[in-house]
């Protein structure tokens, strides 16, 4: 037995799934999917073998081979993190297995929204979020990025609703008050990239290969906000090679979507908080687009090498930004990233888990949603910047392009990257002391620092109440840095003077708004509690929930309020966010 992934029962000595066919019927009443999945093996089983599948809260009714002959199977012992896996006993010569099942009403990947929780208010909505290990709550599978599959799928939904998937749409048919939508994903993907949404959805073209989907009432503002997407794709192609996924469509999610964005192939999912009205948050689109190369084309083999997905993607995101908005803008984003990184490293240090700040982590027995932090993003980014500086941009670009070329549609670990560097640029890793970055906690003292005159200007004013003339022309990112750099010791008078002058408590950019709420809370002020309550009642993005709840929970006087707010809102949160915040408040 050899397991390539601590978060999956996938076993190298057993058959490998290479293709799957999934047919699901969506029932909004019972909040369940009834489905059939056929898992096709890469090679027929040579001898009788157990075939272990990840599953969580699935109710399986029938298990057969692909010709319909019943197979013996059993549930394996449940595990709090992994779920309740299944073992199917496969005879020699079998080319796959088929399972009929339904999902549990509490499937961790799925959020079922009442019409009242949507923008339009008339139709229900369903969406999935499978990263990191939630695909197994939607279908039994080898739920590890070490296993890539192509797929065909269909979704049967009540007529009037539209089903979209992160795949190529095929035809659809309506019959008896229901519509079946068909999809195909011809490229092999890790299971965490399986994704769908069902709701009152409309779309508008942004370019020949990109359109935006969302509820009809948001379409005009979404199309305006993301108008520049084709320029991002073109910039990315000139940096990283041809875009391999045919389409880059966007789906603006309901506000409870727990992430800023999710790089589902061909159909990136985005939080509606990006609709700031001034295109100030399109770096998130650049980030998800960059995953089309770093993450989706070349995928971390398991969550212990997550930095190969996210660190590379932050690096790629900032290269796209640099190409479109200039070096200085990219540096401002890097400075924000540095703040987040230092804060996270201090938090892990304090929690007694500094080992989670290595780039290469050990995660057996640790839930990847709990281990999630900006460290693989921003520390990974800094290592790549250090390597770029040491190699020179031209050589480093060649190294990066070679990496993407060599591992296209493959799954990689940290040693693969080390080997690639040693081959193309012998001695480069040693030059930046890469082993320290990779296997030691914390931020190396010689880590590259963001430099720009605009940064210096912001830093000089942080902690003061500046004149309007001194900040004329500041963009959202400068405001965010200003607020983050302001000491948490501002007086009530200073806080209210700031808000009066710059209106942070009604800022449309949620990064600025949340930075302001945190500054106020952490300075010991209660003035913003109504705004905090209102924000937490509207938005389910974990990047905001976590620090806001932590700030409330961290102060004795607001701790009960944290609990009240969580109880009030938890039924509206995605199951992943609900679990993460419940865990935080229990500490
Ligand atoms: N793939 C991630 C989101 C994710 C990570 C979901 C791990 C589940 C488990 C996505 O690409 C991401 O990083 N989103 C960021 C955006 C950002 C860094 C610009 C987010 O949601 O904030
Ligand atoms: Zn990402």
Short mmCIF file of N, CA and C in Angstrom, two decimals, residues 340-404:
data_model
loop_
_atom_site.label_atom_id
_atom_site.label_comp_id
_atom_site.label_asym_id
_atom_site.label_seq_id
_atom_site.Cartn_x
_atom_site.Cartn_y
_atom_site.Cartn_z
N UNK A 340 0.18 40.68 5.11
CA UNK A 340 -0.59 39.48 5.44
C UNK A 340 0.33 38.35 5.87
N UNK A 341 1.45 38.23 5.17
CA UNK A 341 2.38 37.13 5.48
C UNK A 341 2.95 37.29 6.88
N UNK A 342 3.39 38.49 7.21
CA UNK A 342 3.99 38.69 8.54
C UNK A 342 2.97 38.44 9.64
N UNK A 343 1.74 38.87 9.37
CA UNK A 343 0.68 38.65 10.34
C UNK A 343 0.43 37.15 10.53
N UNK A 344 0.40 36.41 9.43
CA UNK A 344 0.13 34.96 9.51
C UNK A 344 1.28 34.23 10.20
N UNK A 345 2.51 34.61 9.89
CA UNK A 345 3.65 33.94 10.51
C UNK A 345 3.61 34.17 12.03
N UNK A 346 3.28 35.39 12.45
CA UNK A 346 3.19 35.68 13.88
C UNK A 346 2.08 34.85 14.53
N UNK A 347 0.97 34.71 13.81
CA UNK A 347 -0.17 33.95 14.35
C UNK A 347 0.19 32.48 14.54
N UNK A 348 0.85 31.86 13.56
CA UNK A 348 1.24 30.45 13.68
C UNK A 348 2.27 30.28 14.80
N UNK A 349 3.16 31.26 14.90
CA UNK A 349 4.17 31.25 15.95
C UNK A 349 3.48 31.21 17.32
N UNK A 350 2.53 32.11 17.48
CA UNK A 350 1.81 32.25 18.75
C UNK A 350 0.99 30.99 19.06
N UNK A 351 0.45 30.37 18.01
CA UNK A 351 -0.38 29.18 18.21
C UNK A 351 0.49 27.94 18.45
N UNK A 352 1.82 28.10 18.40
CA UNK A 352 2.69 26.96 18.63
C UNK A 352 2.77 26.00 17.44
N UNK A 353 2.43 26.49 16.25
CA UNK A 353 2.51 25.65 15.05
C UNK A 353 3.35 26.31 13.94
N UNK A 354 4.59 26.74 14.29
CA UNK A 354 5.41 27.42 13.27
C UNK A 354 5.71 26.52 12.08
N UNK A 355 5.63 25.20 12.28
CA UNK A 355 5.95 24.30 11.14
C UNK A 355 4.99 24.49 9.97
N UNK A 356 3.82 25.08 10.27
CA UNK A 356 2.87 25.33 9.16
C UNK A 356 3.29 26.53 8.31
N UNK A 357 4.40 27.18 8.69
CA UNK A 357 4.89 28.29 7.87
C UNK A 357 6.05 27.85 6.97
N UNK A 358 6.34 26.54 6.93
CA UNK A 358 7.27 26.06 5.89
C UNK A 358 6.53 26.07 4.56
N UNK A 359 7.29 26.10 3.47
CA UNK A 359 6.62 25.96 2.17
C UNK A 359 6.19 24.52 1.97
N UNK A 360 7.10 23.59 2.27
CA UNK A 360 6.73 22.16 2.20
C UNK A 360 6.25 21.75 3.59
N UNK A 361 4.97 21.37 3.68
CA UNK A 361 4.39 21.08 4.99
C UNK A 361 4.11 19.58 5.14
N UNK A 362 3.85 19.19 6.37
CA UNK A 362 3.38 17.82 6.63
C UNK A 362 1.97 17.93 7.18
N UNK A 363 1.02 17.34 6.46
CA UNK A 363 -0.37 17.61 6.81
C UNK A 363 -1.17 16.36 7.16
N UNK A 364 -0.48 15.23 7.40
CA UNK A 364 -1.23 14.03 7.82
C UNK A 364 -1.95 14.37 9.13
N UNK A 365 -3.23 14.09 9.19
CA UNK A 365 -3.99 14.36 10.41
C UNK A 365 -4.40 15.82 10.56
N UNK A 366 -4.11 16.64 9.57
CA UNK A 366 -4.51 18.06 9.63
C UNK A 366 -5.46 18.35 8.47
N UNK A 367 -6.59 18.97 8.78
CA UNK A 367 -7.58 19.33 7.77
C UNK A 367 -7.01 20.47 6.92
N UNK A 368 -6.93 20.30 5.60
CA UNK A 368 -6.35 21.38 4.78
C UNK A 368 -7.11 22.70 4.90
N UNK A 369 -8.40 22.67 5.20
CA UNK A 369 -9.12 23.94 5.40
C UNK A 369 -8.65 24.65 6.67
N UNK A 370 -8.22 23.86 7.66
CA UNK A 370 -7.72 24.47 8.90
C UNK A 370 -6.30 24.99 8.71
N UNK A 371 -5.51 24.28 7.92
CA UNK A 371 -4.11 24.69 7.71
C UNK A 371 -4.01 25.86 6.74
N UNK A 372 -5.09 26.13 6.01
CA UNK A 372 -5.08 27.17 4.96
C UNK A 372 -4.62 28.52 5.52
N UNK A 373 -3.71 29.16 4.82
CA UNK A 373 -3.28 30.51 5.20
C UNK A 373 -2.63 31.17 4.00
N UNK A 374 -2.21 32.41 4.16
CA UNK A 374 -1.53 33.10 3.05
C UNK A 374 -0.08 32.67 2.93
N UNK A 375 0.43 31.87 3.85
CA UNK A 375 1.86 31.54 3.82
C UNK A 375 2.30 30.92 2.49
N UNK A 376 1.64 29.84 2.03
CA UNK A 376 2.07 29.29 0.73
C UNK A 376 1.95 30.30 -0.41
N UNK A 377 1.01 31.22 -0.30
CA UNK A 377 0.83 32.25 -1.33
C UNK A 377 2.01 33.23 -1.32
N UNK A 378 2.18 33.88 -0.17
CA UNK A 378 3.09 35.03 -0.14
C UNK A 378 4.54 34.64 0.12
N UNK A 379 4.76 33.58 0.92
CA UNK A 379 6.14 33.13 1.08
C UNK A 379 6.60 32.46 -0.21
N UNK A 380 5.69 31.71 -0.84
CA UNK A 380 6.02 31.10 -2.13
C UNK A 380 6.36 32.17 -3.16
N UNK A 381 5.54 33.22 -3.18
CA UNK A 381 5.80 34.34 -4.09
C UNK A 381 7.19 34.93 -3.85
N UNK A 382 7.53 35.15 -2.58
CA UNK A 382 8.82 35.77 -2.27
C UNK A 382 9.99 34.88 -2.68
N UNK A 383 9.86 33.56 -2.50
CA UNK A 383 10.94 32.67 -2.95
C UNK A 383 11.12 32.81 -4.46
N UNK A 384 10.01 32.84 -5.19
CA UNK A 384 10.15 32.96 -6.66
C UNK A 384 10.76 34.31 -7.04
N UNK A 385 10.39 35.36 -6.29
CA UNK A 385 11.02 36.67 -6.56
C UNK A 385 12.51 36.61 -6.28
N UNK A 386 12.89 35.92 -5.19
CA UNK A 386 14.31 35.80 -4.86
C UNK A 386 15.04 35.04 -5.97
N UNK A 387 14.42 33.97 -6.46
CA UNK A 387 15.05 33.19 -7.54
C UNK A 387 15.14 34.03 -8.82
N UNK A 388 14.09 34.79 -9.08
CA UNK A 388 14.08 35.64 -10.28
C UNK A 388 15.22 36.68 -10.20
N UNK A 389 15.36 37.26 -9.00
CA UNK A 389 16.41 38.27 -8.83
C UNK A 389 17.79 37.65 -9.01
N UNK A 390 17.97 36.43 -8.48
CA UNK A 390 19.29 35.79 -8.55
C UNK A 390 19.61 35.31 -9.96
N UNK A 391 18.59 34.85 -10.68
CA UNK A 391 18.84 34.29 -12.02
C UNK A 391 18.83 35.36 -13.10
N UNK A 392 18.14 36.46 -12.82
CA UNK A 392 17.85 37.43 -13.88
C UNK A 392 16.52 37.04 -14.51
N UNK A 393 15.75 38.08 -14.90
CA UNK A 393 14.40 37.80 -15.36
C UNK A 393 14.35 36.87 -16.57
N UNK A 394 15.25 37.09 -17.52
CA UNK A 394 15.16 36.30 -18.74
C UNK A 394 15.37 34.81 -18.47
N UNK A 395 16.40 34.53 -17.68
CA UNK A 395 16.68 33.12 -17.38
C UNK A 395 15.56 32.53 -16.53
N UNK A 396 15.04 33.34 -15.61
CA UNK A 396 14.00 32.79 -14.74
C UNK A 396 12.72 32.53 -15.53
N UNK A 397 12.39 33.41 -16.47
CA UNK A 397 11.21 33.19 -17.30
C UNK A 397 11.35 31.88 -18.08
N UNK A 398 12.56 31.64 -18.59
CA UNK A 398 12.78 30.40 -19.35
C UNK A 398 12.61 29.19 -18.43
N UNK A 399 13.10 29.34 -17.20
CA UNK A 399 12.98 28.24 -16.23
C UNK A 399 11.50 27.95 -15.93
N UNK A 400 10.74 29.02 -15.77
CA UNK A 400 9.32 28.87 -15.45
C UNK A 400 8.55 28.26 -16.63
N UNK A 401 8.85 28.77 -17.82
CA UNK A 401 8.16 28.22 -19.00
C UNK A 401 8.53 26.75 -19.20
N UNK A 402 9.79 26.41 -18.92
CA UNK A 402 10.22 25.01 -19.02
C UNK A 402 9.47 24.12 -18.03
N UNK A 403 9.25 24.64 -16.84
CA UNK A 403 8.51 23.93 -15.79
C UNK A 403 7.08 23.63 -16.25
N UNK A 404 6.43 24.65 -16.82
CA UNK A 404 5.05 24.49 -17.28
C UNK A 404 4.99 23.50 -18.45
#
